[in-house]
mmCIF file of C-alpha atoms in Angstrom:
data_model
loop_
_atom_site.group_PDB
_atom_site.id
_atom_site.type_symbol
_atom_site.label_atom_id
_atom_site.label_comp_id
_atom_site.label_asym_id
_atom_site.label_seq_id
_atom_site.Cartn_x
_atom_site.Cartn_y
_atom_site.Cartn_z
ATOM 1 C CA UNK A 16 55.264 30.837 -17.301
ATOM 2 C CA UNK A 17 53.739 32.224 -20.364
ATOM 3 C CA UNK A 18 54.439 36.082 -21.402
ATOM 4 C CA UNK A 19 52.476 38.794 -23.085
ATOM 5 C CA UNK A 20 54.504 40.997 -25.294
ATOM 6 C CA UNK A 21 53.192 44.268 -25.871
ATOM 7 C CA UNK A 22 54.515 46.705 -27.835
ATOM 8 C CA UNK A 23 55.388 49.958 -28.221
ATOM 9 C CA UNK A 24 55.892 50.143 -24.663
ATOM 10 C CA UNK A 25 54.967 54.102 -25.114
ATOM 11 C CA UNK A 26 53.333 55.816 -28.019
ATOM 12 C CA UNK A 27 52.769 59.590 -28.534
ATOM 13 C CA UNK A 28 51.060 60.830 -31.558
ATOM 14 C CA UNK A 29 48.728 63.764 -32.416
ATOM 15 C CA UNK A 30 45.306 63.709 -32.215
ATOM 16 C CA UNK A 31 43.629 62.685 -35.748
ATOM 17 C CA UNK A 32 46.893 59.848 -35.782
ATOM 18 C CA UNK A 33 45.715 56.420 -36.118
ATOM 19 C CA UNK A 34 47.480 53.353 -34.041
ATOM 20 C CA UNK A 35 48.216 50.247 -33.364
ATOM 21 C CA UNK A 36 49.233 48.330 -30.446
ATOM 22 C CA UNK A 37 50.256 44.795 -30.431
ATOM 23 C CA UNK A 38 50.199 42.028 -27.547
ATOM 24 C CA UNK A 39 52.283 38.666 -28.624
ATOM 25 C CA UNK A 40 52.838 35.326 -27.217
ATOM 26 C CA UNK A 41 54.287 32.340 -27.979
ATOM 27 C CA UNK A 42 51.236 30.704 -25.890
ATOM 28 C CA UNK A 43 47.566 29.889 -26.866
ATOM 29 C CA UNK A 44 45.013 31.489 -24.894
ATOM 30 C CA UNK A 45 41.414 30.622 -24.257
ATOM 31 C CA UNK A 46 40.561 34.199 -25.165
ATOM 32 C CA UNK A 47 42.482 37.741 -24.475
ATOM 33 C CA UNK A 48 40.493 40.637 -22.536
ATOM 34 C CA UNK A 49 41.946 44.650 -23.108
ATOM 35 C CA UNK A 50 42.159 46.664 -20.627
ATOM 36 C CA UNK A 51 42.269 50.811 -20.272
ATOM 37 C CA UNK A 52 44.025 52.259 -17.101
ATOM 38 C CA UNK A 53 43.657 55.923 -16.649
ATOM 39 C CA UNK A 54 46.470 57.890 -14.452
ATOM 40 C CA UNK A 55 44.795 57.593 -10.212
ATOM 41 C CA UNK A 56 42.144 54.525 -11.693
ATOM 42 C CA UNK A 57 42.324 50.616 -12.339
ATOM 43 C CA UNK A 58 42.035 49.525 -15.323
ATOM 44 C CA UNK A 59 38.969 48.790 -16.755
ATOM 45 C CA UNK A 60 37.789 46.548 -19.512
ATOM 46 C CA UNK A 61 37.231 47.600 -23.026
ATOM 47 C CA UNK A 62 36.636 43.751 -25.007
ATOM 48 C CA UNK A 63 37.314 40.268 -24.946
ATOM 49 C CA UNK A 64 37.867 38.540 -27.844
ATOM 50 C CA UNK A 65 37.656 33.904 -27.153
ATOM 51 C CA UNK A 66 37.802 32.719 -31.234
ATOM 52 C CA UNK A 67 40.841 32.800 -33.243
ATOM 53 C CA UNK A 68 40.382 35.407 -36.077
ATOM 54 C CA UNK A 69 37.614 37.505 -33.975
ATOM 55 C CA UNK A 70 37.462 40.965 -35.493
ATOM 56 C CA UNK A 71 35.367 43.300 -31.945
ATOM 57 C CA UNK A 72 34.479 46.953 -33.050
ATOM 58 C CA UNK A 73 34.167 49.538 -29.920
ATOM 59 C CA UNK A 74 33.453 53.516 -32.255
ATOM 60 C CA UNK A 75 37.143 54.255 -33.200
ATOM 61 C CA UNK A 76 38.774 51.013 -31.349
ATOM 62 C CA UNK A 77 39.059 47.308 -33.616
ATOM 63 C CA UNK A 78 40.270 44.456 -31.772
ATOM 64 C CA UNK A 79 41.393 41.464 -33.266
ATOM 65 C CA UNK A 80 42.857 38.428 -31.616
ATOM 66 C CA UNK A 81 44.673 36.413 -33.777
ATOM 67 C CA UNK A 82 43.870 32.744 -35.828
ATOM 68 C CA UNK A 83 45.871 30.635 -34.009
ATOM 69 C CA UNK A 84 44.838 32.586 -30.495
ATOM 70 C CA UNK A 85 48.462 33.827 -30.184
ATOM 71 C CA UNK A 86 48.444 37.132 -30.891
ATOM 72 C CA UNK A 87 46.272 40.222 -30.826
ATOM 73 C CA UNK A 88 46.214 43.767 -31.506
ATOM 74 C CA UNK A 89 44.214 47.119 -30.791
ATOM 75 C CA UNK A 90 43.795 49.759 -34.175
ATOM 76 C CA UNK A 91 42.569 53.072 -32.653
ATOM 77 C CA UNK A 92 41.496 55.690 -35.651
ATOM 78 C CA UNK A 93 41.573 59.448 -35.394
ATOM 79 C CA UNK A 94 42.629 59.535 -31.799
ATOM 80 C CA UNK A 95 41.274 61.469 -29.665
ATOM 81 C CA UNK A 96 43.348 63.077 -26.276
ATOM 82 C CA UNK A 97 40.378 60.744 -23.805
ATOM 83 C CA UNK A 98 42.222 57.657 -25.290
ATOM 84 C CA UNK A 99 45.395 58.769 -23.941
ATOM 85 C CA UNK A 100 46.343 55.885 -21.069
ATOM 86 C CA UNK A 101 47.650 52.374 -20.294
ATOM 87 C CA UNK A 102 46.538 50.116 -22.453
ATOM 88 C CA UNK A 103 46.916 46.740 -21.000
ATOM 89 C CA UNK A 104 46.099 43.162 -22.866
ATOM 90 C CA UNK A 105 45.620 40.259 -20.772
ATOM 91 C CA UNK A 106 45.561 36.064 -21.769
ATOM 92 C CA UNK A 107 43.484 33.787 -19.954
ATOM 93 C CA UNK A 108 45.301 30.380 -20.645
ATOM 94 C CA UNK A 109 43.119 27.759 -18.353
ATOM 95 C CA UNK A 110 39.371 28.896 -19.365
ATOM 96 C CA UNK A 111 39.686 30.629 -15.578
ATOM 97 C CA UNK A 112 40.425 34.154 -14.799
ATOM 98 C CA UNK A 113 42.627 32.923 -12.099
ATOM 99 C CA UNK A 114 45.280 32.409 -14.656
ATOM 100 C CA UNK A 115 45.189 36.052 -16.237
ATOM 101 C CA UNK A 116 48.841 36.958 -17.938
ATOM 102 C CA UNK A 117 49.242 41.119 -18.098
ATOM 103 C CA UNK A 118 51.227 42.365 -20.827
ATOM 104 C CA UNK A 119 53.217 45.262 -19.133
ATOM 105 C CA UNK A 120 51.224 47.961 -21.193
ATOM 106 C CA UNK A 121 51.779 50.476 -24.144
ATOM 107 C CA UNK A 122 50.996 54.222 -22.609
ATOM 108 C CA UNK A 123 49.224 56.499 -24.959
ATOM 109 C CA UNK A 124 49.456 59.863 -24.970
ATOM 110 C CA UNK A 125 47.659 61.641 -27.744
ATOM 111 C CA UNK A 126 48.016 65.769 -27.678
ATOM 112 C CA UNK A 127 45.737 67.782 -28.787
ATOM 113 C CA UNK B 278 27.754 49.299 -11.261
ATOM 114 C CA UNK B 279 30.909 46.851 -9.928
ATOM 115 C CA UNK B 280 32.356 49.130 -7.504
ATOM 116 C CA UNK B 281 35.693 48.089 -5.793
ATOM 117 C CA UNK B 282 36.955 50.336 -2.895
ATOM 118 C CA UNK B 283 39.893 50.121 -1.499
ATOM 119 C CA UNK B 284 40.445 52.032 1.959
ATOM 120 C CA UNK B 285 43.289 54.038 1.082
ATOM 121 C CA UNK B 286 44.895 56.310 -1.901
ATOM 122 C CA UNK B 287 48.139 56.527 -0.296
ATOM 123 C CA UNK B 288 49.720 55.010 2.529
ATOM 124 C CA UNK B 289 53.674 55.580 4.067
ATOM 125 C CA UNK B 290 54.991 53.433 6.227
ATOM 126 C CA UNK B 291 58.145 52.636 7.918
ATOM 127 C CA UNK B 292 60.552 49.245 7.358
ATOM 128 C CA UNK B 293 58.966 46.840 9.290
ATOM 129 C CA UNK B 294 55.876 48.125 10.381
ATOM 130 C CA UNK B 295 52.518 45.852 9.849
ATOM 131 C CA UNK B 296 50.300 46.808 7.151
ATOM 132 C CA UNK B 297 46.912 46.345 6.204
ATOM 133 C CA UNK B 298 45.677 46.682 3.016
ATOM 134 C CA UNK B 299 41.822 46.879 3.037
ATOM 135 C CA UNK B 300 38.791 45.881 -0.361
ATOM 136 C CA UNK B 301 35.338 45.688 -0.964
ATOM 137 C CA UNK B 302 33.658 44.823 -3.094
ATOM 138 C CA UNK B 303 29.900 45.331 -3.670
ATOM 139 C CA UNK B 304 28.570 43.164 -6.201
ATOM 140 C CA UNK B 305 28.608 39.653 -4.284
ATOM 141 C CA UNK B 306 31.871 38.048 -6.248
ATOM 142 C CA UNK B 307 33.156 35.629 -5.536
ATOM 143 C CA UNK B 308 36.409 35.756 -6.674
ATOM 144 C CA UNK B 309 38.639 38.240 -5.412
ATOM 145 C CA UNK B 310 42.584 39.580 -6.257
ATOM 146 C CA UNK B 311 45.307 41.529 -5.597
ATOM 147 C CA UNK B 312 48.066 43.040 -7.449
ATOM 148 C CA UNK B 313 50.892 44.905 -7.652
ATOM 149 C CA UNK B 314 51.576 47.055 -10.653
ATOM 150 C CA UNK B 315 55.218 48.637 -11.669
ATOM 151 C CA UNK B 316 56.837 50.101 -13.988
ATOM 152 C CA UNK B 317 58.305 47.848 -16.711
ATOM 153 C CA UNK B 318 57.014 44.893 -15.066
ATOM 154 C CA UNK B 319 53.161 45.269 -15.305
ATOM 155 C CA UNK B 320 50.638 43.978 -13.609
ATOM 156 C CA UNK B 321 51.728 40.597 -10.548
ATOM 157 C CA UNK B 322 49.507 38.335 -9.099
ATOM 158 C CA UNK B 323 50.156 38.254 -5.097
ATOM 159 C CA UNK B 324 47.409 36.384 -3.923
ATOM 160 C CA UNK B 325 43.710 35.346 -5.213
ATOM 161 C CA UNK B 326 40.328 33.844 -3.177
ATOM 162 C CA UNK B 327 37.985 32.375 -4.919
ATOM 163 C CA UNK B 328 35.413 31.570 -1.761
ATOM 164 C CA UNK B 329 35.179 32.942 2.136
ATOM 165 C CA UNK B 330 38.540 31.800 3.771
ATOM 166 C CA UNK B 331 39.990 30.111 0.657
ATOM 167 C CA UNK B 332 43.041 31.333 -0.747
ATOM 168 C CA UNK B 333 45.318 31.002 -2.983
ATOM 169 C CA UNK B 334 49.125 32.065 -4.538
ATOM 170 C CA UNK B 335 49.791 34.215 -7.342
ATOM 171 C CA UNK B 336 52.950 34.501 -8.655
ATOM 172 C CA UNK B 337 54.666 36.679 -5.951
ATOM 173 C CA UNK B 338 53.426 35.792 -2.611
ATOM 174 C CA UNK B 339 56.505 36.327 -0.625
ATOM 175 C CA UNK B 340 56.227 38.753 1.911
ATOM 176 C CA UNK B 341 52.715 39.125 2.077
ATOM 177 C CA UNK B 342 49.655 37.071 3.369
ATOM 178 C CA UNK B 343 45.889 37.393 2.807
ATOM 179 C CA UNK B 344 42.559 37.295 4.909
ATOM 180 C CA UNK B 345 38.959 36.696 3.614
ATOM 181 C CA UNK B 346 36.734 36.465 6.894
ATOM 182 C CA UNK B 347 34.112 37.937 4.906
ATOM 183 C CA UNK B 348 33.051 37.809 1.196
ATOM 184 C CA UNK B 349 32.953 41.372 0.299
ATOM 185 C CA UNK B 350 36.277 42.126 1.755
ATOM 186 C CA UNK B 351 39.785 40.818 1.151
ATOM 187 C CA UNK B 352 42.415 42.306 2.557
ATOM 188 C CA UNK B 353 45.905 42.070 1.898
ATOM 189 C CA UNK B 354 48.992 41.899 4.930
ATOM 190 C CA UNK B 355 52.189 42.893 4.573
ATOM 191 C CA UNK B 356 53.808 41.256 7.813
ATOM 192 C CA UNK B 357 56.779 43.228 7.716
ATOM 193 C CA UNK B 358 57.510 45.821 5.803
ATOM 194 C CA UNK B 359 60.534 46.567 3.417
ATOM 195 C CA UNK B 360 61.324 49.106 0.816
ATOM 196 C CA UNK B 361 61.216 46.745 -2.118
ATOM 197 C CA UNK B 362 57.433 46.233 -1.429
ATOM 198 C CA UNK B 363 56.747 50.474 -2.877
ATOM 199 C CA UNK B 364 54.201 50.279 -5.218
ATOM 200 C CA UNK B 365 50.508 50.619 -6.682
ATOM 201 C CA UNK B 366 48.116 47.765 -5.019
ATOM 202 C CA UNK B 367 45.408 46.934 -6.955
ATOM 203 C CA UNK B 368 42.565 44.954 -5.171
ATOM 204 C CA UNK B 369 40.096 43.530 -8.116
ATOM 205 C CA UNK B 370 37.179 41.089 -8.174
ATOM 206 C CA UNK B 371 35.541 38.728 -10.532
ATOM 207 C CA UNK B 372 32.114 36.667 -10.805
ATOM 208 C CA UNK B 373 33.509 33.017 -9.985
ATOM 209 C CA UNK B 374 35.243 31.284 -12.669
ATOM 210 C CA UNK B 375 32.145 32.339 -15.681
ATOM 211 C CA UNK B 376 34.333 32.004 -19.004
ATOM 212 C CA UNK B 377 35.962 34.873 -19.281
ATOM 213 C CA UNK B 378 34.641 37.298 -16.279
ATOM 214 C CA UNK B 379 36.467 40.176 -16.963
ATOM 215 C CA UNK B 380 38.047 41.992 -13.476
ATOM 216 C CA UNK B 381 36.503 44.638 -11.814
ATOM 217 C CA UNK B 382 39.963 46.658 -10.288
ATOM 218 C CA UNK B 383 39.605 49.414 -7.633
ATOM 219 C CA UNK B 384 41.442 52.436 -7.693
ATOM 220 C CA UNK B 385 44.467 51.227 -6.531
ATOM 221 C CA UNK B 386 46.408 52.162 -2.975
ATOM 222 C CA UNK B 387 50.153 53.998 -3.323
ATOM 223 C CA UNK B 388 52.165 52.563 -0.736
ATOM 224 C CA UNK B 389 55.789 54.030 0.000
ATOM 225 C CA UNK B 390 57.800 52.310 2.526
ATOM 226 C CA UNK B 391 60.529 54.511 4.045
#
């Protein structure tokens, strides 16, 4: 079974803070998708990234999945208090969405 | 817009009772999902379809079964209730197997078993 390792599992930081959130494996994947979840909604997709070294820019979020398609991580600058939620990354390993591996999520809370 | 709508916010229901778990979908996937999300363990696959009265097993299928009669809806049975089975439910759906379809998720159902 392959794992996603995100961490920090929780983050709270002030609004202006930049961040980063990390999502590990020991795996390759095919590509790696983000996810937002805000509290009473699913989650929804911010990016996917497929090549190794892929830098994706969405205003204040950068995504970047890593070179050898292990790793990836999500840089938010001057947060804002609408980023604050579950941040979810998720690996497709078989080039089918079937196969999606969650991370268990970093919650952001940013205060105003 | 993808919309996903799942019949119910919030359900309570006692050990052992039959439950129904009810999605559509309105954008003519043809893949279809559900999950169960909790704390410190994340999002679980239970069961996926990828076609009208196909199915197949996620990673936690025990306990629960699946029914796609039609292609917009999927629902998701829990044949017998118990209390380890609280949790979010979150129906999603997907445009078949197109590299890297992301997942369209509806709002989720709350069930608490009692």
């Amino acid at each position: 079974t392959q794992l996603l390792e995100q961490s920090p599992q929780f983050l709270s930081i002030q609004e202006g803070e930049n961040l980063t959130v990390y999502c590990n494996s020991s795996s390759v994947f095919s590509s790696l998708q983000w996810y937002r979840q805000e509290p009473g909604e699913g989650p929804v997709l911010l990016v996917t990234v497929v090549t190794g070294g892929e830098v994706k820019k969405l205003k204040r979020l950068t995504f970047q999945f890593g070179d050898a398609r292990k790793d990836s991580s999500l840089h938010i600058t001057a947060a804002q208090p609408g980023d604050t939620g579950l941040y979810l990354c998720a690996g497709n390993s078989g080039g089918s969405n079937y196969k999606l591996t969650f991370g268990k999520g970093t919650l952001l809370t940013v205060n105003p | 817009d993808v919309k996903v709508t799942q019949s119910s916010r919030y359900l309570v229901k006692r050990t052992g009772e039959k439950v129904f778990l009810e999605c559509v979908q309105d954008m003519d996937h043809e893949n279809m999902f559900w999950y169960r999300q909790d704390p410190g363990l994340g999002l679980r696959l239970i069961y996926f379809s990828y076609d009208v009265k196909m199915k197949e097993k996620g990673d936690i299928p025990e306990g629960y079964s699946v029914s796609r009669e039609k292609k917009e809806r999927f629902s998701l049975i829990l044949e017998s209730a118990s209390t380890n089975q609280t949790s979010m439910y979150l129906c999603a759906s997907s445009l078949i197997d197109r590299d890297n379809s992301p997942l369209h998720f509806g709002n989720g159902t709350r069930l608490t078993v009692t």
